[in-house]
mmCIF file of C-alpha atoms in Angstrom:
data_model
loop_
_atom_site.group_PDB
_atom_site.id
_atom_site.type_symbol
_atom_site.label_atom_id
_atom_site.label_comp_id
_atom_site.label_asym_id
_atom_site.label_seq_id
_atom_site.Cartn_x
_atom_site.Cartn_y
_atom_site.Cartn_z
ATOM 1 C CA MET A 21 99.756 121.852 80.275
ATOM 2 C CA LEU A 22 98.841 118.566 81.985
ATOM 3 C CA ASN A 23 100.991 116.465 84.291
ATOM 4 C CA SER A 24 99.985 112.834 83.789
ATOM 5 C CA SER A 25 101.809 111.755 86.976
ATOM 6 C CA SER A 26 99.789 114.046 89.274
ATOM 7 C CA GLY A 27 97.523 112.386 91.838
ATOM 8 C CA THR A 28 94.139 112.324 90.075
ATOM 9 C CA ALA A 29 95.668 112.132 86.606
ATOM 10 C CA ALA A 30 97.820 109.148 87.545
ATOM 11 C CA LYS A 31 94.707 107.178 88.509
ATOM 12 C CA LYS A 32 93.158 107.618 85.083
ATOM 13 C CA LYS A 33 94.341 106.495 81.694
ATOM 14 C CA GLN A 34 95.755 109.390 79.698
ATOM 15 C CA GLU A 35 93.199 108.773 76.949
ATOM 16 C CA GLU A 36 90.344 108.842 79.471
ATOM 17 C CA LEU A 37 91.478 112.121 81.033
ATOM 18 C CA HIS A 38 92.101 113.638 77.598
ATOM 19 C CA ALA A 39 88.548 112.758 76.507
ATOM 20 C CA GLU A 40 87.032 114.122 79.726
ATOM 21 C CA LEU A 41 88.867 117.435 79.393
ATOM 22 C CA ARG A 42 88.170 117.714 75.676
ATOM 23 C CA ALA A 43 84.437 117.241 76.309
ATOM 24 C CA ALA A 44 84.459 119.781 79.158
ATOM 25 C CA PHE A 45 86.064 122.466 76.991
ATOM 26 C CA GLU A 46 83.868 121.699 73.972
ATOM 27 C CA ARG A 47 80.795 122.082 76.180
ATOM 28 C CA HIS A 48 81.786 125.750 76.466
ATOM 29 C CA THR A 49 82.829 126.004 72.780
ATOM 30 C CA ILE A 50 86.472 126.446 73.779
ATOM 31 C CA SER A 51 89.186 125.170 71.454
ATOM 32 C CA ALA A 52 91.882 123.742 73.743
ATOM 33 C CA THR A 53 95.311 122.311 72.956
ATOM 34 C CA LEU A 54 96.015 119.550 75.508
ATOM 35 C CA GLU A 55 99.591 118.465 76.214
ATOM 36 C CA PHE A 56 100.754 115.870 78.750
ATOM 37 C CA LEU A 57 104.228 116.816 79.999
ATOM 38 C CA GLU A 58 106.449 116.012 82.968
ATOM 39 C CA GLY A 59 109.649 117.306 84.582
ATOM 40 C CA PRO A 60 111.891 119.478 82.394
ATOM 41 C CA ASP A 61 109.497 119.053 79.467
ATOM 42 C CA LEU A 62 106.743 120.696 81.515
ATOM 43 C CA GLN A 63 108.959 123.652 82.376
ATOM 44 C CA GLU A 64 110.045 124.160 78.768
ATOM 45 C CA GLY A 65 106.505 123.624 77.503
ATOM 46 C CA ALA A 66 105.231 126.323 79.865
ATOM 47 C CA LYS A 67 107.814 128.803 78.578
ATOM 48 C CA GLN A 68 106.908 128.055 74.964
ATOM 49 C CA ALA A 69 103.190 128.376 75.714
ATOM 50 C CA ALA A 70 103.789 131.726 77.412
ATOM 51 C CA ARG A 71 105.630 133.010 74.346
ATOM 52 C CA ARG A 72 102.793 131.861 72.087
ATOM 53 C CA ALA A 73 100.199 133.463 74.352
ATOM 54 C CA ALA A 74 102.150 136.735 74.324
ATOM 55 C CA ALA A 75 102.092 136.553 70.520
ATOM 56 C CA GLY A 76 98.303 136.167 70.558
ATOM 57 C CA GLU A 77 98.129 132.449 69.676
ATOM 58 C CA PHE A 78 96.459 131.495 72.985
ATOM 59 C CA ASP A 79 93.940 133.377 75.113
ATOM 60 C CA ALA A 80 95.033 131.663 78.339
ATOM 61 C CA ILE A 81 97.413 129.043 79.751
ATOM 62 C CA ILE A 82 96.000 126.234 81.891
ATOM 63 C CA ALA A 83 97.841 123.983 84.349
ATOM 64 C CA GLY A 84 96.342 120.562 85.043
ATOM 65 C CA GLY A 85 98.032 118.880 88.002
ATOM 66 C CA GLY A 86 98.955 119.450 91.625
ATOM 67 C CA ASP A 87 100.648 122.365 93.349
ATOM 68 C CA GLY A 88 104.074 121.489 91.896
ATOM 69 C CA THR A 89 102.712 121.496 88.345
ATOM 70 C CA THR A 90 100.831 124.726 89.014
ATOM 71 C CA ARG A 91 103.990 126.393 90.361
ATOM 72 C CA THR A 92 106.028 125.278 87.335
ATOM 73 C CA VAL A 93 103.559 126.707 84.828
ATOM 74 C CA ALA A 94 102.947 129.844 86.912
ATOM 75 C CA SER A 95 106.705 130.522 86.937
ATOM 76 C CA ALA A 96 106.547 131.174 83.186
ATOM 77 C CA LEU A 97 103.662 133.628 83.620
ATOM 78 C CA VAL A 98 104.716 135.782 86.581
ATOM 79 C CA GLY A 99 104.612 139.454 85.661
ATOM 80 C CA ALA A 100 102.810 138.818 82.373
ATOM 81 C CA ASP A 101 99.228 139.783 81.550
ATOM 82 C CA ILE A 102 98.333 136.240 80.488
ATOM 83 C CA PRO A 103 95.265 134.650 82.125
ATOM 84 C CA PHE A 104 96.203 131.513 84.058
ATOM 85 C CA GLY A 105 93.726 128.729 84.812
ATOM 86 C CA VAL A 106 94.067 125.765 87.166
ATOM 87 C CA ILE A 107 92.506 122.304 86.919
ATOM 88 C CA PRO A 108 93.189 120.495 90.222
ATOM 89 C CA LEU A 109 94.545 117.030 89.418
ATOM 90 C CA GLY A 110 96.995 116.617 92.283
ATOM 91 C CA THR A 111 96.761 115.124 95.748
ATOM 92 C CA LEU A 112 96.302 118.237 97.907
ATOM 93 C CA ASN A 113 95.678 121.102 95.432
ATOM 94 C CA ASN A 114 96.109 123.781 98.103
ATOM 95 C CA PHE A 115 96.454 126.689 95.652
ATOM 96 C CA ALA A 116 93.220 125.718 93.873
ATOM 97 C CA LYS A 117 91.405 125.327 97.203
ATOM 98 C CA ASP A 118 92.467 128.791 98.348
ATOM 99 C CA LEU A 119 91.252 130.179 95.009
ATOM 100 C CA LYS A 120 87.925 128.348 95.562
ATOM 101 C CA ILE A 121 88.390 126.331 92.370
ATOM 102 C CA PRO A 122 86.325 123.107 92.554
ATOM 103 C CA SER A 123 88.063 119.734 92.446
ATOM 104 C CA ASP A 124 85.711 118.332 89.804
ATOM 105 C CA VAL A 125 87.287 118.609 86.342
ATOM 106 C CA THR A 126 84.092 119.750 84.619
ATOM 107 C CA ASP A 127 83.390 122.391 87.272
ATOM 108 C CA ALA A 128 86.970 123.663 87.121
ATOM 109 C CA VAL A 129 86.688 124.084 83.342
ATOM 110 C CA THR A 130 83.443 125.992 83.887
ATOM 111 C CA ILE A 131 85.366 128.481 86.064
ATOM 112 C CA ILE A 132 87.945 128.869 83.298
ATOM 113 C CA ALA A 133 85.227 129.334 80.674
ATOM 114 C CA ALA A 134 83.632 132.130 82.712
ATOM 115 C CA GLY A 135 86.779 134.158 81.986
ATOM 116 C CA ALA A 136 86.739 136.114 85.276
ATOM 117 C CA ALA A 137 90.341 136.973 86.145
ATOM 118 C CA ARG A 138 91.882 138.500 89.248
ATOM 119 C CA ARG A 139 95.434 139.153 90.319
ATOM 120 C CA VAL A 140 97.137 137.310 93.166
ATOM 121 C CA ASP A 141 100.555 137.518 94.796
ATOM 122 C CA VAL A 142 103.401 135.034 94.565
ATOM 123 C CA GLY A 143 106.366 134.503 96.844
ATOM 124 C CA ASN A 144 109.965 134.626 95.643
ATOM 125 C CA VAL A 145 113.144 133.222 97.157
ATOM 126 C CA ASN A 146 116.457 133.805 95.384
ATOM 127 C CA GLY A 147 114.654 134.143 92.060
ATOM 128 C CA GLN A 148 112.447 131.045 92.456
ATOM 129 C CA ILE A 149 108.715 131.554 92.944
ATOM 130 C CA PHE A 150 106.247 129.730 95.163
ATOM 131 C CA ILE A 151 102.473 129.964 95.086
ATOM 132 C CA ASN A 152 101.704 128.424 98.502
ATOM 133 C CA ASN A 153 104.754 128.330 100.736
ATOM 134 C CA SER A 154 108.434 127.615 101.129
ATOM 135 C CA SER A 155 109.900 125.737 104.081
ATOM 136 C CA ILE A 156 113.232 124.857 105.658
ATOM 137 C CA GLY A 157 113.995 122.004 108.035
ATOM 138 C CA ILE A 158 112.067 118.792 108.595
ATOM 139 C CA TYR A 159 109.645 119.030 105.677
ATOM 140 C CA PRO A 160 112.211 118.981 102.807
ATOM 141 C CA TYR A 161 113.864 115.955 104.431
ATOM 142 C CA LEU A 162 110.524 114.173 104.763
ATOM 143 C CA VAL A 163 109.757 114.719 101.077
ATOM 144 C CA LEU A 164 113.220 113.621 99.867
ATOM 145 C CA ASP A 165 113.120 110.470 101.982
ATOM 146 C CA ARG A 166 109.545 109.741 100.845
ATOM 147 C CA ASP A 167 110.487 110.084 97.171
ATOM 148 C CA ARG A 168 113.560 107.844 97.598
ATOM 149 C CA ARG A 169 111.406 105.122 99.133
ATOM 150 C CA ARG A 170 108.825 105.431 96.371
ATOM 151 C CA LYS A 171 111.510 105.099 93.707
ATOM 152 C CA ARG A 172 113.465 102.252 95.302
ATOM 153 C CA ARG A 173 110.633 100.187 96.768
ATOM 154 C CA GLY A 174 107.721 101.128 94.532
ATOM 155 C CA LEU A 175 105.685 102.379 97.499
ATOM 156 C CA SER A 176 102.710 104.697 97.121
ATOM 157 C CA LYS A 177 102.969 108.243 98.492
ATOM 158 C CA TRP A 178 101.449 107.887 101.971
ATOM 159 C CA PRO A 179 103.090 104.605 103.096
ATOM 160 C CA ALA A 180 106.411 106.080 101.942
ATOM 161 C CA MET A 181 105.703 109.260 103.930
ATOM 162 C CA ALA A 182 104.909 107.218 107.042
ATOM 163 C CA LEU A 183 108.268 105.423 106.851
ATOM 164 C CA ALA A 184 110.071 108.709 106.181
ATOM 165 C CA SER A 185 108.399 110.166 109.275
ATOM 166 C CA LEU A 186 109.744 107.351 111.460
ATOM 167 C CA ARG A 187 113.253 108.078 110.247
ATOM 168 C CA ALA A 188 112.796 111.807 110.855
ATOM 169 C CA PHE A 189 111.688 111.046 114.405
ATOM 170 C CA ARG A 190 115.034 109.305 115.029
ATOM 171 C CA SER A 191 117.203 112.021 113.455
ATOM 172 C CA LEU A 192 115.296 115.290 113.580
ATOM 173 C CA PRO A 193 117.237 117.960 111.629
ATOM 174 C CA LEU A 194 117.841 121.149 113.659
ATOM 175 C CA ARG A 195 119.027 124.299 111.933
ATOM 176 C CA ARG A 196 120.607 127.360 113.525
ATOM 177 C CA LEU A 197 119.207 130.201 111.463
ATOM 178 C CA SER A 198 119.422 133.972 111.540
ATOM 179 C CA ILE A 199 116.399 135.868 110.245
ATOM 180 C CA ARG A 200 116.181 139.535 109.348
ATOM 181 C CA ALA A 201 112.724 140.875 108.548
ATOM 182 C CA ASP A 202 111.780 144.549 108.559
ATOM 183 C CA ASP A 203 112.961 145.772 111.996
ATOM 184 C CA CYS A 204 113.280 142.264 113.434
ATOM 185 C CA HIS A 205 116.565 140.331 113.744
ATOM 186 C CA ASP A 206 116.515 136.990 115.538
ATOM 187 C CA THR A 207 118.683 133.856 115.747
ATOM 188 C CA PHE A 208 117.287 130.491 116.811
ATOM 189 C CA ARG A 209 117.520 126.723 116.422
ATOM 190 C CA SER A 210 114.450 125.211 114.836
ATOM 191 C CA PRO A 211 113.578 122.077 112.882
ATOM 192 C CA PHE A 212 110.894 123.862 110.904
ATOM 193 C CA VAL A 213 110.464 127.295 109.311
ATOM 194 C CA LEU A 214 107.665 128.079 106.854
ATOM 195 C CA ILE A 215 107.254 131.198 104.726
ATOM 196 C CA GLY A 216 103.757 131.539 103.286
ATOM 197 C CA ASN A 217 102.552 133.473 100.278
ATOM 198 C CA ASN A 218 100.102 135.525 102.378
ATOM 199 C CA ALA A 219 98.921 134.500 105.830
ATOM 200 C CA TYR A 220 97.384 131.176 106.821
ATOM 201 C CA GLU A 221 94.333 130.883 109.039
ATOM 202 C CA LEU A 222 95.632 129.384 112.298
ATOM 203 C CA ARG A 223 92.369 128.612 114.064
ATOM 204 C CA GLY A 224 88.779 127.608 113.501
ATOM 205 C CA ALA A 225 87.101 125.775 110.645
ATOM 206 C CA ALA A 226 89.371 127.391 108.017
ATOM 207 C CA LEU A 227 92.557 126.077 109.697
ATOM 208 C CA GLY A 228 95.403 125.866 107.187
ATOM 209 C CA ARG A 229 93.633 127.893 104.503
ATOM 210 C CA ARG A 230 94.554 131.378 103.287
ATOM 211 C CA PRO A 231 91.634 133.818 103.412
ATOM 212 C CA ALA A 232 93.346 136.078 100.852
ATOM 213 C CA LEU A 233 96.094 135.803 98.235
ATOM 214 C CA ASP A 234 96.383 139.500 97.438
ATOM 215 C CA ARG A 235 97.410 141.262 100.662
ATOM 216 C CA GLY A 236 101.012 141.744 99.574
ATOM 217 C CA GLU A 237 102.571 139.959 102.540
ATOM 218 C CA LEU A 238 104.607 136.948 103.556
ATOM 219 C CA ALA A 239 103.757 134.941 106.660
ATOM 220 C CA LEU A 240 106.836 133.778 108.580
ATOM 221 C CA LEU A 241 106.057 130.772 110.788
ATOM 222 C CA VAL A 242 108.733 129.372 113.118
ATOM 223 C CA ALA A 243 108.301 126.208 115.184
ATOM 224 C CA LYS A 244 108.248 126.845 118.927
ATOM 225 C CA PRO A 245 110.349 124.646 121.271
ATOM 226 C CA GLN A 246 108.573 121.349 121.952
ATOM 227 C CA SER A 247 109.155 117.590 122.117
ATOM 228 C CA ARG A 248 110.567 115.615 119.199
ATOM 229 C CA LEU A 249 107.222 113.870 118.742
ATOM 230 C CA GLY A 250 105.462 117.241 118.764
ATOM 231 C CA LEU A 251 107.807 118.623 116.125
ATOM 232 C CA LEU A 252 107.365 115.565 113.939
ATOM 233 C CA TRP A 253 103.587 115.889 114.280
ATOM 234 C CA LEU A 254 103.906 119.563 113.319
ATOM 235 C CA GLY A 255 105.797 118.621 110.147
ATOM 236 C CA LEU A 256 103.114 116.122 109.189
ATOM 237 C CA LYS A 257 100.338 118.622 109.903
ATOM 238 C CA CYS A 258 102.011 121.114 107.582
ATOM 239 C CA VAL A 259 102.068 118.484 104.834
ATOM 240 C CA PHE A 260 98.262 118.580 104.982
ATOM 241 C CA GLY A 261 98.050 122.372 105.419
ATOM 242 C CA MET A 262 97.007 121.995 109.086
ATOM 243 C CA VAL A 263 99.334 124.533 110.737
ATOM 244 C CA ASP A 264 98.002 126.093 113.937
ATOM 245 C CA GLN A 265 98.879 128.873 116.363
ATOM 246 C CA HIS A 266 99.733 126.562 119.276
ATOM 247 C CA ASN A 267 102.943 125.303 117.655
ATOM 248 C CA LEU A 268 104.220 128.254 115.673
ATOM 249 C CA ARG A 269 105.417 131.803 116.117
ATOM 250 C CA SER A 270 103.856 133.914 113.360
ATOM 251 C CA ILE A 271 105.043 137.225 111.853
ATOM 252 C CA LYS A 272 103.743 139.074 108.784
ATOM 253 C CA VAL A 273 106.409 140.765 106.618
ATOM 254 C CA THR A 274 106.992 141.874 103.033
ATOM 255 C CA ALA A 275 110.585 140.608 102.803
ATOM 256 C CA LEU A 276 113.047 138.651 104.911
ATOM 257 C CA GLU A 277 116.520 137.145 104.783
ATOM 258 C CA VAL A 278 117.454 133.757 106.236
ATOM 259 C CA SER A 279 121.155 133.166 106.943
ATOM 260 C CA SER A 280 122.978 130.037 108.067
ATOM 261 C CA HIS A 281 126.541 128.885 108.645
ATOM 262 C CA ARG A 282 125.826 126.354 105.895
ATOM 263 C CA LYS A 283 126.519 127.443 102.339
ATOM 264 C CA ARG A 284 123.438 125.639 101.068
ATOM 265 C CA LEU A 285 120.122 124.607 102.577
ATOM 266 C CA LEU A 286 117.398 122.249 101.419
ATOM 267 C CA VAL A 287 114.335 124.351 100.651
ATOM 268 C CA ALA A 288 110.819 123.207 99.772
ATOM 269 C CA LEU A 289 108.890 125.229 97.193
ATOM 270 C CA ASP A 290 105.266 124.077 97.080
ATOM 271 C CA GLY A 291 106.377 120.559 97.926
ATOM 272 C CA GLU A 292 109.290 120.424 95.465
ATOM 273 C CA ILE A 293 112.791 120.355 96.928
ATOM 274 C CA ARG A 294 115.741 122.521 95.904
ATOM 275 C CA SER A 295 119.256 122.937 97.288
ATOM 276 C CA MET A 296 119.752 126.709 97.488
ATOM 277 C CA GLU A 297 122.683 128.961 98.369
ATOM 278 C CA THR A 298 122.431 131.032 101.521
ATOM 279 C CA PRO A 299 121.394 133.607 102.429
ATOM 280 C CA LEU A 300 117.835 132.942 101.345
ATOM 281 C CA ARG A 301 116.240 136.235 100.343
ATOM 282 C CA TYR A 302 112.465 136.117 100.366
ATOM 283 C CA LYS A 303 110.083 138.736 99.033
ATOM 284 C CA ILE A 304 106.448 139.049 98.084
ATOM 285 C CA MET A 305 105.551 139.883 94.482
ATOM 286 C CA PRO A 306 102.179 141.656 94.687
ATOM 287 C CA ALA A 307 99.596 141.004 91.954
ATOM 288 C CA ALA A 308 102.184 139.086 89.909
ATOM 289 C CA LEU A 309 99.829 136.410 88.568
ATOM 290 C CA ARG A 310 96.527 136.851 86.728
ATOM 291 C CA VAL A 311 94.346 133.854 87.583
ATOM 292 C CA LEU A 312 91.005 132.646 86.253
ATOM 293 C CA ALA A 313 89.101 132.123 89.480
ATOM 294 C CA PRO A 314 85.963 133.161 91.358
ATOM 295 C CA ALA A 315 86.026 136.627 92.923
ATOM 296 C CA ALA A 316 87.796 136.733 96.290
ATOM 297 C CA ASN A 317 84.561 137.388 98.168
ATOM 298 C CA ASP A 318 82.578 134.590 96.505
ATOM 299 C CA PRO A 319 81.450 131.810 98.888
#
């Protein structure tokens, strides 16, 4: 399942990418069916592929794209015993990076061909999964405003994000939220809350990376009080996976509930935005996805 509008894929002609992938799979004597799909077609295609894999027609399902594409395809495979491979073709590819999957197409196919599979966790909020994180507050608004500007003005992603950031600086969204998690119950006003599928490294050279995806935990990160410019900078840092301990309160839990006086909240799921009914009920789904990736302790 390939998303032709993903970052790397969008820079190449579809025929060129198809030929490169075909050659990479043939090098390992793998017969691969390559489909370029977007939006609802990608979601439906993933469901159909999962049914065919369950019937023995495919040995594995592969997602070629960014984190949004990976999440869409993974959603059809959660809880199944179907091997899932990832070819990073997006802009950030955070899930692939945390799985230590190389960004080069040929090298990523080599990982898939090796056939080594391990199980990783996924997060779940009100029945929707996420493979990296979910967030509430400034980030969903940044993404929506960025995408509007791209559609209306034909801007590329980063100039559109810069303009969206300026607008967010002028009208920073604050949310009064109530959070219940294990024995903790707290109410606060914050422009940014992030729930990670497993904990992020908050210091050192591995800043923003997850050292493990199989610890069966969620990481709740809440922005601490700070200036408007500081909060905007925090939102931008989280776009690039650069969260750090100086700006955020961090708690590890297995489940939590987020309540608000609003009936619906904008929620980001791996960079894709949804309007969801409150309360938001988050939980970790341990070992829910079987991925083709290097062993967790590989360098």
